[in-house]
Amino acid sequence: MKKEDLRIVFMGTPEFAVETLKALVENDYNVVAVVTQPDKPVGRHQNELQPSEVKKYALQHNLPVLQPEKMKDPAFVDALRSYQANLQVVVAFRMLPEVVWSMPKYGTFNVHAALLPQYRGAAPINWAVINGETQTGVTTFFLDHDIDTGRIIMQKTFDIPETVDVEYVYDGLMYLGADICLETLERIIAADGHPESIPQERLLTADQKLRPAPKIFKETCEINWQLSAKQIYDFIRGLSPYPGAWTTLVNPDGKETVLKIFKTSKTARPASQNPGTIVIDGKSLCIAAADELLQLEELQLAGKKRMMAKDFLNGNKKFDIYTIK
């Protein structure tokens, strides 16, 4: 098979997927169409429509764009079939029905931001950092009936330094994902459309526990101060800068305010206070975890701008009058 023989439909929505689409276009792959989410209403009155980052890139490069509300919609399925693609590439998109993923002659492969079978689900990058992993990576695999369970084609690893937040890992995997997509395509071409792939079960040991990566909601991001300082430290950096870990402050009158915390540092100072107790020590703002004090570095009160903790303390000298709910 030659490179020119591939007719590719690309499916993706966020910025993370754009880098892979860009790699396909710049390396002269024949992307015959792009599938992305419908435009989203934005603005105070929800009367403006915001296209996805993938759609913006596709239109800039004159690529046909399909935006189905429902993936099983017969009109969409017929439109997709009309492009006569023999391969589909998926990055950060939605779950596909069999009528879609089984359509191309050479199947559909996904670029997943984790080392499968670990971290199957919608938020693998966040959960890898939250769980204190020191390494993650990207995987290409063929789609099948169950989400993120198909046969693996390739994997590439990526180290997670203990001091970085999820944005660093996101950026690194975004570029690594583009690289592994190109290498996967080379394997597909070399194997006449049928590259070697292995079942995910082969990568599991008998005593290995799978860690899932479910979608993250607002309530997921609430900090549990009963955990250890290391666990909370990882939790906060795994949600920074977006969507942001948070806790609820209560003033002496009982009024509640949300405090987002974007960066902390470990103090190795034992906590003699109850978990969740605010401790001001000179210019340091700390909160007690189950075992140690955790120092706040960057934070944001509801309705205020994000700032360094030391600057926050300058304007809130009596911050320790607050308690944490």
PDB file of C-alpha atoms in Angstrom:
ATOM      1  CA  MET A   1       0.000   0.000   0.000  1.00  0.00           C
ATOM      2  CA  LYS A   2       1.084   3.571  -0.693  1.00  0.00           C
ATOM      3  CA  LYS A   3       0.413   6.645   1.401  1.00  0.00           C
ATOM      4  CA  GLU A   4      -1.796   8.001  -1.386  1.00  0.00           C
ATOM      5  CA  ASP A   5      -4.073   4.960  -1.078  1.00  0.00           C
ATOM      6  CA  LEU A   6      -5.387   6.072   2.310  1.00  0.00           C
ATOM      7  CA  ARG A   7      -8.572   8.100   2.463  1.00  0.00           C
ATOM      8  CA  ILE A   8      -8.850   9.330   6.053  1.00  0.00           C
ATOM      9  CA  VAL A   9     -11.758  10.754   8.017  1.00  0.00           C
ATOM     10  CA  PHE A  10     -10.541  12.548  11.157  1.00  0.00           C
ATOM     11  CA  MET A  11     -12.739  12.835  14.258  1.00  0.00           C
ATOM     12  CA  GLY A  12     -11.997  15.154  17.176  1.00  0.00           C
ATOM     13  CA  THR A  13     -13.103  18.305  18.963  1.00  0.00           C
ATOM     14  CA  PRO A  14     -10.717  20.106  21.388  1.00  0.00           C
ATOM     15  CA  GLU A  15      -7.327  21.752  21.011  1.00  0.00           C
ATOM     16  CA  PHE A  16      -5.687  18.446  21.976  1.00  0.00           C
ATOM     17  CA  ALA A  17      -6.952  16.896  18.725  1.00  0.00           C
ATOM     18  CA  VAL A  18      -5.851  19.784  16.498  1.00  0.00           C
ATOM     19  CA  GLU A  19      -2.167  18.911  16.737  1.00  0.00           C
ATOM     20  CA  THR A  20      -2.810  15.448  15.300  1.00  0.00           C
ATOM     21  CA  LEU A  21      -5.010  16.793  12.494  1.00  0.00           C
ATOM     22  CA  LYS A  22      -2.325  19.363  11.745  1.00  0.00           C
ATOM     23  CA  ALA A  23       0.286  16.595  11.546  1.00  0.00           C
ATOM     24  CA  LEU A  24      -1.864  14.707   9.025  1.00  0.00           C
ATOM     25  CA  VAL A  25      -2.351  17.775   6.846  1.00  0.00           C
ATOM     26  CA  GLU A  26       1.282  18.905   6.980  1.00  0.00           C
ATOM     27  CA  ASN A  27       2.504  15.399   6.154  1.00  0.00           C
ATOM     28  CA  ASP A  28       0.282  15.276   3.059  1.00  0.00           C
ATOM     29  CA  TYR A  29      -2.166  12.614   4.187  1.00  0.00           C
ATOM     30  CA  ASN A  30      -5.455  12.626   2.313  1.00  0.00           C
ATOM     31  CA  VAL A  31      -7.956  13.809   4.930  1.00  0.00           C
ATOM     32  CA  VAL A  32     -11.234  13.622   3.027  1.00  0.00           C
ATOM     33  CA  ALA A  33     -13.465  14.924   5.853  1.00  0.00           C
ATOM     34  CA  VAL A  34     -13.469  16.005   9.484  1.00  0.00           C
ATOM     35  CA  VAL A  35     -16.135  15.103  12.065  1.00  0.00           C
ATOM     36  CA  THR A  36     -16.492  17.265  15.164  1.00  0.00           C
ATOM     37  CA  GLN A  37     -19.058  18.313  17.764  1.00  0.00           C
ATOM     38  CA  PRO A  38     -21.817  20.803  16.861  1.00  0.00           C
ATOM     39  CA  ASP A  39     -21.073  24.455  17.602  1.00  0.00           C
ATOM     40  CA  LYS A  40     -21.744  25.317  21.244  1.00  0.00           C
ATOM     41  CA  PRO A  41     -23.878  28.261  22.403  1.00  0.00           C
ATOM     42  CA  VAL A  42     -21.832  30.833  24.327  1.00  0.00           C
ATOM     43  CA  GLY A  43     -22.324  34.271  25.803  1.00  0.00           C
ATOM     44  CA  ARG A  44     -24.634  35.602  28.483  1.00  0.00           C
ATOM     45  CA  HIS A  45     -27.749  34.861  26.452  1.00  0.00           C
ATOM     46  CA  GLN A  46     -26.378  31.753  24.751  1.00  0.00           C
ATOM     47  CA  ASN A  47     -27.122  33.404  21.408  1.00  0.00           C
ATOM     48  CA  GLU A  48     -23.676  33.043  19.857  1.00  0.00           C
ATOM     49  CA  LEU A  49     -22.288  29.794  18.489  1.00  0.00           C
ATOM     50  CA  GLN A  50     -18.678  28.800  19.149  1.00  0.00           C
ATOM     51  CA  PRO A  51     -17.084  26.283  16.759  1.00  0.00           C
ATOM     52  CA  SER A  52     -14.716  23.642  18.102  1.00  0.00           C
ATOM     53  CA  GLU A  53     -10.968  24.093  17.730  1.00  0.00           C
ATOM     54  CA  VAL A  54     -10.910  21.202  15.276  1.00  0.00           C
ATOM     55  CA  LYS A  55     -13.586  22.851  13.127  1.00  0.00           C
ATOM     56  CA  LYS A  56     -11.650  26.130  13.076  1.00  0.00           C
ATOM     57  CA  TYR A  57      -8.540  24.351  11.815  1.00  0.00           C
ATOM     58  CA  ALA A  58     -10.478  22.273   9.281  1.00  0.00           C
ATOM     59  CA  LEU A  59     -12.155  25.320   7.752  1.00  0.00           C
ATOM     60  CA  GLN A  60      -8.824  27.161   7.523  1.00  0.00           C
ATOM     61  CA  HIS A  61      -7.549  24.273   5.398  1.00  0.00           C
ATOM     62  CA  ASN A  62     -10.696  23.803   3.310  1.00  0.00           C
ATOM     63  CA  LEU A  63     -11.542  20.392   4.768  1.00  0.00           C
ATOM     64  CA  PRO A  64     -15.197  19.274   4.661  1.00  0.00           C
ATOM     65  CA  VAL A  65     -16.743  19.304   8.153  1.00  0.00           C
ATOM     66  CA  LEU A  66     -19.562  17.130   9.511  1.00  0.00           C
ATOM     67  CA  GLN A  67     -21.185  18.004  12.870  1.00  0.00           C
ATOM     68  CA  PRO A  68     -23.766  15.383  13.800  1.00  0.00           C
ATOM     69  CA  GLU A  69     -26.012  15.820  16.824  1.00  0.00           C
ATOM     70  CA  LYS A  70     -26.417  12.041  16.955  1.00  0.00           C
ATOM     71  CA  MET A  71     -23.835   9.620  15.616  1.00  0.00           C
ATOM     72  CA  LYS A  72     -26.504   7.126  14.523  1.00  0.00           C
ATOM     73  CA  ASP A  73     -28.444   9.694  12.516  1.00  0.00           C
ATOM     74  CA  PRO A  74     -29.026   8.016   9.107  1.00  0.00           C
ATOM     75  CA  ALA A  75     -28.359  11.291   7.280  1.00  0.00           C
ATOM     76  CA  PHE A  76     -24.970  11.595   8.989  1.00  0.00           C
ATOM     77  CA  VAL A  77     -24.097   7.941   8.370  1.00  0.00           C
ATOM     78  CA  ASP A  78     -24.943   8.338   4.686  1.00  0.00           C
ATOM     79  CA  ALA A  79     -22.901  11.541   4.451  1.00  0.00           C
ATOM     80  CA  LEU A  80     -19.958   9.878   6.148  1.00  0.00           C
ATOM     81  CA  ARG A  81     -20.157   6.884   3.834  1.00  0.00           C
ATOM     82  CA  SER A  82     -20.163   9.186   0.806  1.00  0.00           C
ATOM     83  CA  TYR A  83     -16.549  10.180   1.482  1.00  0.00           C
ATOM     84  CA  GLN A  84     -15.493   6.558   0.878  1.00  0.00           C
ATOM     85  CA  ALA A  85     -12.835   6.645   3.603  1.00  0.00           C
ATOM     86  CA  ASN A  86     -10.887   3.450   4.170  1.00  0.00           C
ATOM     87  CA  LEU A  87      -9.540   4.573   7.581  1.00  0.00           C
ATOM     88  CA  GLN A  88     -10.775   6.747  10.438  1.00  0.00           C
ATOM     89  CA  VAL A  89      -8.598   8.459  13.051  1.00  0.00           C
ATOM     90  CA  VAL A  90     -10.164   9.548  16.351  1.00  0.00           C
ATOM     91  CA  VAL A  91      -8.636  11.911  18.941  1.00  0.00           C
ATOM     92  CA  ALA A  92     -10.538  13.245  21.970  1.00  0.00           C
ATOM     93  CA  PHE A  93     -13.997  12.698  20.521  1.00  0.00           C
ATOM     94  CA  ARG A  94     -17.141  10.892  21.651  1.00  0.00           C
ATOM     95  CA  MET A  95     -18.062   7.226  21.780  1.00  0.00           C
ATOM     96  CA  LEU A  96     -18.839   5.909  18.301  1.00  0.00           C
ATOM     97  CA  PRO A  97     -21.561   3.392  17.380  1.00  0.00           C
ATOM     98  CA  GLU A  98     -20.521   0.278  15.489  1.00  0.00           C
ATOM     99  CA  VAL A  99     -22.116   1.520  12.289  1.00  0.00           C
ATOM    100  CA  VAL A 100     -19.536   4.319  12.312  1.00  0.00           C
ATOM    101  CA  TRP A 101     -16.338   2.723  13.643  1.00  0.00           C
ATOM    102  CA  SER A 102     -16.729  -0.401  11.521  1.00  0.00           C
ATOM    103  CA  MET A 103     -17.410   1.484   8.301  1.00  0.00           C
ATOM    104  CA  PRO A 104     -13.869   1.872   6.852  1.00  0.00           C
ATOM    105  CA  LYS A 105     -12.095  -1.076   5.229  1.00  0.00           C
ATOM    106  CA  TYR A 106      -9.066  -0.686   7.510  1.00  0.00           C
ATOM    107  CA  GLY A 107     -11.045   0.178  10.629  1.00  0.00           C
ATOM    108  CA  THR A 108     -10.914   3.104  13.050  1.00  0.00           C
ATOM    109  CA  PHE A 109      -8.072   3.793  15.450  1.00  0.00           C
ATOM    110  CA  ASN A 110      -8.027   6.102  18.445  1.00  0.00           C
ATOM    111  CA  VAL A 111      -5.159   8.119  19.918  1.00  0.00           C
ATOM    112  CA  HIS A 112      -5.709   7.826  23.693  1.00  0.00           C
ATOM    113  CA  ALA A 113      -3.774   9.937  26.209  1.00  0.00           C
ATOM    114  CA  ALA A 114      -2.758   7.104  28.545  1.00  0.00           C
ATOM    115  CA  LEU A 115      -0.992   3.766  28.570  1.00  0.00           C
ATOM    116  CA  LEU A 116      -3.943   1.458  28.096  1.00  0.00           C
ATOM    117  CA  PRO A 117      -5.395  -0.613  29.621  1.00  0.00           C
ATOM    118  CA  GLN A 118      -4.808   1.853  32.453  1.00  0.00           C
ATOM    119  CA  TYR A 119      -6.907   5.018  32.544  1.00  0.00           C
ATOM    120  CA  ARG A 120      -9.733   4.099  30.236  1.00  0.00           C
ATOM    121  CA  GLY A 121     -12.239   6.937  30.129  1.00  0.00           C
ATOM    122  CA  ALA A 122     -12.777  10.624  29.424  1.00  0.00           C
ATOM    123  CA  ALA A 123     -10.103  12.259  31.633  1.00  0.00           C
ATOM    124  CA  PRO A 124      -6.952  10.108  31.562  1.00  0.00           C
ATOM    125  CA  ILE A 125      -4.484  12.993  31.819  1.00  0.00           C
ATOM    126  CA  ASN A 126      -6.067  14.470  34.954  1.00  0.00           C
ATOM    127  CA  TRP A 127      -6.384  11.143  36.735  1.00  0.00           C
ATOM    128  CA  ALA A 128      -2.801  10.101  36.042  1.00  0.00           C
ATOM    129  CA  VAL A 129      -1.563  13.258  37.794  1.00  0.00           C
ATOM    130  CA  ILE A 130      -4.173  13.053  40.573  1.00  0.00           C
ATOM    131  CA  ASN A 131      -3.035   9.507  41.333  1.00  0.00           C
ATOM    132  CA  GLY A 132       0.599  10.568  41.557  1.00  0.00           C
ATOM    133  CA  GLU A 133       1.813   8.619  38.530  1.00  0.00           C
ATOM    134  CA  THR A 134       5.394   9.292  37.505  1.00  0.00           C
ATOM    135  CA  GLN A 135       4.799   8.087  33.942  1.00  0.00           C
ATOM    136  CA  THR A 136       1.953   8.063  31.464  1.00  0.00           C
ATOM    137  CA  GLY A 137       1.876   8.066  27.670  1.00  0.00           C
ATOM    138  CA  VAL A 138      -0.204   7.685  24.540  1.00  0.00           C
ATOM    139  CA  THR A 139      -1.732   4.619  22.919  1.00  0.00           C
ATOM    140  CA  THR A 140      -3.154   3.917  19.480  1.00  0.00           C
ATOM    141  CA  PHE A 141      -5.741   1.156  19.357  1.00  0.00           C
ATOM    142  CA  PHE A 142      -8.517  -0.093  17.102  1.00  0.00           C
ATOM    143  CA  LEU A 143     -12.024   0.716  18.264  1.00  0.00           C
ATOM    144  CA  ASP A 144     -14.400  -2.094  19.129  1.00  0.00           C
ATOM    145  CA  HIS A 145     -17.669  -2.491  21.031  1.00  0.00           C
ATOM    146  CA  ASP A 146     -16.499  -1.371  24.494  1.00  0.00           C
ATOM    147  CA  ILE A 147     -14.918   1.989  25.254  1.00  0.00           C
ATOM    148  CA  ASP A 148     -11.090   2.079  25.200  1.00  0.00           C
ATOM    149  CA  THR A 149     -10.736  -1.719  25.126  1.00  0.00           C
ATOM    150  CA  GLY A 150      -9.633  -2.441  21.548  1.00  0.00           C
ATOM    151  CA  ARG A 151      -6.449  -4.069  20.293  1.00  0.00           C
ATOM    152  CA  ILE A 152      -3.337  -1.944  20.835  1.00  0.00           C
ATOM    153  CA  ILE A 153      -1.204  -0.923  17.869  1.00  0.00           C
ATOM    154  CA  MET A 154       1.455   1.274  19.524  1.00  0.00           C
ATOM    155  CA  GLN A 155       2.383   3.003  22.776  1.00  0.00           C
ATOM    156  CA  LYS A 156       4.798   5.781  23.706  1.00  0.00           C
ATOM    157  CA  THR A 157       5.696   6.777  27.278  1.00  0.00           C
ATOM    158  CA  PHE A 158       5.884  10.248  28.848  1.00  0.00           C
ATOM    159  CA  ASP A 159       7.460  11.079  32.221  1.00  0.00           C
ATOM    160  CA  ILE A 160       5.543  13.176  34.765  1.00  0.00           C
ATOM    161  CA  PRO A 161       7.844  15.239  37.025  1.00  0.00           C
ATOM    162  CA  GLU A 162       6.467  15.557  40.553  1.00  0.00           C
ATOM    163  CA  THR A 163       6.419  19.362  40.365  1.00  0.00           C
ATOM    164  CA  VAL A 164       4.319  19.842  37.221  1.00  0.00           C
ATOM    165  CA  ASP A 165       0.588  20.310  36.845  1.00  0.00           C
ATOM    166  CA  VAL A 166      -1.796  18.752  34.352  1.00  0.00           C
ATOM    167  CA  GLU A 167      -1.258  21.508  31.775  1.00  0.00           C
ATOM    168  CA  TYR A 168       2.363  20.397  31.301  1.00  0.00           C
ATOM    169  CA  VAL A 169       1.290  16.786  30.783  1.00  0.00           C
ATOM    170  CA  TYR A 170      -1.558  17.817  28.470  1.00  0.00           C
ATOM    171  CA  ASP A 171       0.816  19.765  26.222  1.00  0.00           C
ATOM    172  CA  GLY A 172       3.387  16.980  26.167  1.00  0.00           C
ATOM    173  CA  LEU A 173       0.856  14.290  25.294  1.00  0.00           C
ATOM    174  CA  MET A 174      -0.748  16.510  22.667  1.00  0.00           C
ATOM    175  CA  TYR A 175       2.485  16.566  20.645  1.00  0.00           C
ATOM    176  CA  LEU A 176       3.315  12.951  21.458  1.00  0.00           C
ATOM    177  CA  GLY A 177      -0.147  11.984  20.238  1.00  0.00           C
ATOM    178  CA  ALA A 178       0.540  13.578  16.866  1.00  0.00           C
ATOM    179  CA  ASP A 179       3.833  11.682  16.634  1.00  0.00           C
ATOM    180  CA  ILE A 180       2.322   8.300  17.459  1.00  0.00           C
ATOM    181  CA  CYS A 181      -0.497   8.861  14.968  1.00  0.00           C
ATOM    182  CA  LEU A 182       2.006   9.357  12.146  1.00  0.00           C
ATOM    183  CA  GLU A 183       3.996   6.288  13.192  1.00  0.00           C
ATOM    184  CA  THR A 184       0.799   4.241  13.403  1.00  0.00           C
ATOM    185  CA  LEU A 185      -0.132   5.295   9.885  1.00  0.00           C
ATOM    186  CA  GLU A 186       3.311   4.206   8.675  1.00  0.00           C
ATOM    187  CA  ARG A 187       2.711   0.777  10.214  1.00  0.00           C
ATOM    188  CA  ILE A 188      -0.712   0.542   8.599  1.00  0.00           C
ATOM    189  CA  ILE A 189       0.751   1.401   5.208  1.00  0.00           C
ATOM    190  CA  ALA A 190       3.645  -1.049   5.595  1.00  0.00           C
ATOM    191  CA  ALA A 191       1.217  -3.826   6.573  1.00  0.00           C
ATOM    192  CA  ASP A 192      -1.231  -3.157   3.704  1.00  0.00           C
ATOM    193  CA  GLY A 193      -3.853  -1.898   6.140  1.00  0.00           C
ATOM    194  CA  HIS A 194      -3.537  -4.670   8.709  1.00  0.00           C
ATOM    195  CA  PRO A 195      -0.786  -3.831  11.235  1.00  0.00           C
ATOM    196  CA  GLU A 196       0.090  -6.127  14.100  1.00  0.00           C
ATOM    197  CA  SER A 197      -1.975  -5.396  17.204  1.00  0.00           C
ATOM    198  CA  ILE A 198      -2.344  -7.058  20.576  1.00  0.00           C
ATOM    199  CA  PRO A 199      -5.263  -7.485  23.003  1.00  0.00           C
ATOM    200  CA  GLN A 200      -5.039  -5.245  26.056  1.00  0.00           C
ATOM    201  CA  GLU A 201      -5.334  -8.194  28.422  1.00  0.00           C
ATOM    202  CA  ARG A 202      -1.853  -9.254  27.378  1.00  0.00           C
ATOM    203  CA  LEU A 203      -0.446  -6.138  29.078  1.00  0.00           C
ATOM    204  CA  LEU A 204      -2.032  -6.925  32.437  1.00  0.00           C
ATOM    205  CA  THR A 205      -0.513  -9.027  35.182  1.00  0.00           C
ATOM    206  CA  ALA A 206      -2.738 -11.212  37.345  1.00  0.00           C
ATOM    207  CA  ASP A 207      -2.541  -8.925  40.395  1.00  0.00           C
ATOM    208  CA  GLN A 208      -2.644  -5.587  38.522  1.00  0.00           C
ATOM    209  CA  LYS A 209      -5.507  -3.251  39.368  1.00  0.00           C
ATOM    210  CA  LEU A 210      -7.034  -1.123  36.636  1.00  0.00           C
ATOM    211  CA  ARG A 211      -7.334   2.591  37.326  1.00  0.00           C
ATOM    212  CA  PRO A 212     -10.256   4.266  35.526  1.00  0.00           C
ATOM    213  CA  ALA A 213     -10.400   7.830  34.190  1.00  0.00           C
ATOM    214  CA  PRO A 214     -14.050   8.923  34.452  1.00  0.00           C
ATOM    215  CA  LYS A 215     -15.299  12.323  33.371  1.00  0.00           C
ATOM    216  CA  ILE A 216     -14.583  15.087  35.866  1.00  0.00           C
ATOM    217  CA  PHE A 217     -17.447  17.161  37.248  1.00  0.00           C
ATOM    218  CA  LYS A 218     -17.500  20.145  39.627  1.00  0.00           C
ATOM    219  CA  GLU A 219     -18.103  17.930  42.645  1.00  0.00           C
ATOM    220  CA  THR A 220     -15.140  15.755  41.652  1.00  0.00           C
ATOM    221  CA  CYS A 221     -12.880  18.767  42.214  1.00  0.00           C
ATOM    222  CA  GLU A 222     -13.709  19.375  45.885  1.00  0.00           C
ATOM    223  CA  ILE A 223     -10.657  18.869  48.101  1.00  0.00           C
ATOM    224  CA  ASN A 224     -10.852  16.262  50.849  1.00  0.00           C
ATOM    225  CA  TRP A 225      -8.603  17.568  53.620  1.00  0.00           C
ATOM    226  CA  GLN A 226      -8.760  14.195  55.401  1.00  0.00           C
ATOM    227  CA  LEU A 227      -6.267  12.862  52.842  1.00  0.00           C
ATOM    228  CA  SER A 228      -2.500  13.047  53.197  1.00  0.00           C
ATOM    229  CA  ALA A 229      -0.604  16.163  52.099  1.00  0.00           C
ATOM    230  CA  LYS A 230       0.916  14.219  49.189  1.00  0.00           C
ATOM    231  CA  GLN A 231      -2.507  13.057  47.984  1.00  0.00           C
ATOM    232  CA  ILE A 232      -3.945  16.579  48.165  1.00  0.00           C
ATOM    233  CA  TYR A 233      -0.843  18.035  46.485  1.00  0.00           C
ATOM    234  CA  ASP A 234      -1.295  15.625  43.565  1.00  0.00           C
ATOM    235  CA  PHE A 235      -5.052  16.227  43.471  1.00  0.00           C
ATOM    236  CA  ILE A 236      -4.577  19.983  43.117  1.00  0.00           C
ATOM    237  CA  ARG A 237      -1.928  19.789  40.392  1.00  0.00           C
ATOM    238  CA  GLY A 238      -4.029  17.190  38.575  1.00  0.00           C
ATOM    239  CA  LEU A 239      -6.802  19.783  38.215  1.00  0.00           C
ATOM    240  CA  SER A 240      -4.672  22.871  37.586  1.00  0.00           C
ATOM    241  CA  PRO A 241      -5.220  25.168  35.817  1.00  0.00           C
ATOM    242  CA  TYR A 242      -8.534  23.700  34.689  1.00  0.00           C
ATOM    243  CA  PRO A 243     -11.073  22.927  36.023  1.00  0.00           C
ATOM    244  CA  GLY A 244      -9.383  23.767  39.342  1.00  0.00           C
ATOM    245  CA  ALA A 245      -9.564  22.122  42.759  1.00  0.00           C
ATOM    246  CA  TRP A 246     -11.707  23.942  45.303  1.00  0.00           C
ATOM    247  CA  THR A 247     -12.759  24.102  48.915  1.00  0.00           C
ATOM    248  CA  THR A 248     -15.470  26.013  50.787  1.00  0.00           C
ATOM    249  CA  LEU A 249     -14.560  28.778  53.241  1.00  0.00           C
ATOM    250  CA  VAL A 250     -16.938  29.815  55.998  1.00  0.00           C
ATOM    251  CA  ASN A 251     -16.607  33.187  57.768  1.00  0.00           C
ATOM    252  CA  PRO A 252     -17.634  33.757  61.424  1.00  0.00           C
ATOM    253  CA  ASP A 253     -21.116  34.827  60.253  1.00  0.00           C
ATOM    254  CA  GLY A 254     -21.620  31.542  58.434  1.00  0.00           C
ATOM    255  CA  LYS A 255     -21.263  32.974  54.925  1.00  0.00           C
ATOM    256  CA  GLU A 256     -19.702  30.523  52.494  1.00  0.00           C
ATOM    257  CA  THR A 257     -17.190  31.345  49.734  1.00  0.00           C
ATOM    258  CA  VAL A 258     -15.491  29.046  47.244  1.00  0.00           C
ATOM    259  CA  LEU A 259     -11.704  29.108  47.206  1.00  0.00           C
ATOM    260  CA  LYS A 260      -9.911  27.587  44.214  1.00  0.00           C
ATOM    261  CA  ILE A 261      -6.367  26.376  44.779  1.00  0.00           C
ATOM    262  CA  PHE A 262      -4.060  26.028  41.787  1.00  0.00           C
ATOM    263  CA  LYS A 263      -0.664  25.378  43.315  1.00  0.00           C
ATOM    264  CA  THR A 264       0.690  24.151  46.643  1.00  0.00           C
ATOM    265  CA  SER A 265       3.972  22.990  48.090  1.00  0.00           C
ATOM    266  CA  LYS A 266       4.689  20.307  50.667  1.00  0.00           C
ATOM    267  CA  THR A 267       6.198  21.539  53.926  1.00  0.00           C
ATOM    268  CA  ALA A 268       7.107  18.236  55.631  1.00  0.00           C
ATOM    269  CA  ARG A 269       5.834  19.926  58.816  1.00  0.00           C
ATOM    270  CA  PRO A 270       3.574  17.663  60.892  1.00  0.00           C
ATOM    271  CA  ALA A 271       0.052  18.982  61.324  1.00  0.00           C
ATOM    272  CA  SER A 272      -1.023  19.222  64.946  1.00  0.00           C
ATOM    273  CA  GLN A 273      -4.316  20.827  63.884  1.00  0.00           C
ATOM    274  CA  ASN A 274      -7.431  19.110  62.599  1.00  0.00           C
ATOM    275  CA  PRO A 275      -7.481  18.471  58.849  1.00  0.00           C
ATOM    276  CA  GLY A 276      -8.741  21.555  57.014  1.00  0.00           C
ATOM    277  CA  THR A 277      -7.501  24.046  59.618  1.00  0.00           C
ATOM    278  CA  ILE A 278      -6.086  27.278  58.154  1.00  0.00           C
ATOM    279  CA  VAL A 279      -2.649  28.133  59.550  1.00  0.00           C
ATOM    280  CA  ILE A 280      -0.897  31.464  58.915  1.00  0.00           C
ATOM    281  CA  ASP A 281       2.788  31.427  59.784  1.00  0.00           C
ATOM    282  CA  GLY A 282       4.437  34.714  58.946  1.00  0.00           C
ATOM    283  CA  LYS A 283       4.109  35.107  55.182  1.00  0.00           C
ATOM    284  CA  SER A 284       3.051  31.499  54.646  1.00  0.00           C
ATOM    285  CA  LEU A 285      -0.540  30.367  54.224  1.00  0.00           C
ATOM    286  CA  CYS A 286      -1.019  26.697  55.042  1.00  0.00           C
ATOM    287  CA  ILE A 287      -3.882  24.265  55.500  1.00  0.00           C
ATOM    288  CA  ALA A 288      -3.600  21.130  57.587  1.00  0.00           C
ATOM    289  CA  ALA A 289      -3.921  17.801  55.805  1.00  0.00           C
ATOM    290  CA  ALA A 290      -4.281  14.503  57.662  1.00  0.00           C
ATOM    291  CA  ASP A 291      -0.542  14.270  58.294  1.00  0.00           C
ATOM    292  CA  GLU A 292       1.253  17.492  57.339  1.00  0.00           C
ATOM    293  CA  LEU A 293       0.736  21.155  56.590  1.00  0.00           C
ATOM    294  CA  LEU A 294       0.292  21.998  52.918  1.00  0.00           C
ATOM    295  CA  GLN A 295       1.409  25.467  51.851  1.00  0.00           C
ATOM    296  CA  LEU A 296      -0.773  27.361  49.390  1.00  0.00           C
ATOM    297  CA  GLU A 297       1.089  29.088  46.528  1.00  0.00           C
ATOM    298  CA  GLU A 298      -1.584  30.221  44.034  1.00  0.00           C
ATOM    299  CA  LEU A 299      -5.292  30.642  44.717  1.00  0.00           C
ATOM    300  CA  GLN A 300      -8.468  32.447  43.740  1.00  0.00           C
ATOM    301  CA  LEU A 301     -11.457  33.526  45.785  1.00  0.00           C
ATOM    302  CA  ALA A 302     -14.819  33.410  44.031  1.00  0.00           C
ATOM    303  CA  GLY A 303     -15.298  36.633  42.075  1.00  0.00           C
ATOM    304  CA  LYS A 304     -11.655  37.640  42.413  1.00  0.00           C
ATOM    305  CA  LYS A 305      -8.600  37.182  40.215  1.00  0.00           C
ATOM    306  CA  ARG A 306      -6.065  34.405  40.585  1.00  0.00           C
ATOM    307  CA  MET A 307      -3.054  35.471  42.649  1.00  0.00           C
ATOM    308  CA  MET A 308      -0.037  34.329  44.610  1.00  0.00           C
ATOM    309  CA  ALA A 309      -0.819  33.352  48.199  1.00  0.00           C
ATOM    310  CA  LYS A 310       1.655  35.866  49.620  1.00  0.00           C
ATOM    311  CA  ASP A 311      -0.114  38.716  47.797  1.00  0.00           C
ATOM    312  CA  PHE A 312      -3.461  37.368  48.934  1.00  0.00           C
ATOM    313  CA  LEU A 313      -2.288  37.437  52.563  1.00  0.00           C
ATOM    314  CA  ASN A 314      -1.230  41.079  52.253  1.00  0.00           C
ATOM    315  CA  GLY A 315      -4.874  41.989  51.701  1.00  0.00           C
ATOM    316  CA  ASN A 316      -6.322  39.399  54.075  1.00  0.00           C
ATOM    317  CA  LYS A 317      -4.320  39.697  57.298  1.00  0.00           C
ATOM    318  CA  LYS A 318      -6.961  37.899  59.369  1.00  0.00           C
ATOM    319  CA  PHE A 319      -7.662  35.089  56.949  1.00  0.00           C
ATOM    320  CA  ASP A 320      -7.398  32.495  59.719  1.00  0.00           C
ATOM    321  CA  ILE A 321     -10.784  33.637  61.053  1.00  0.00           C
ATOM    322  CA  TYR A 322     -12.233  31.492  58.255  1.00  0.00           C
ATOM    323  CA  THR A 323     -12.898  27.806  58.618  1.00  0.00           C
ATOM    324  CA  ILE A 324     -13.154  25.163  55.930  1.00  0.00           C
ATOM    325  CA  LYS A 325     -16.460  23.410  55.509  1.00  0.00           C
TER     326      LYS A 325
END
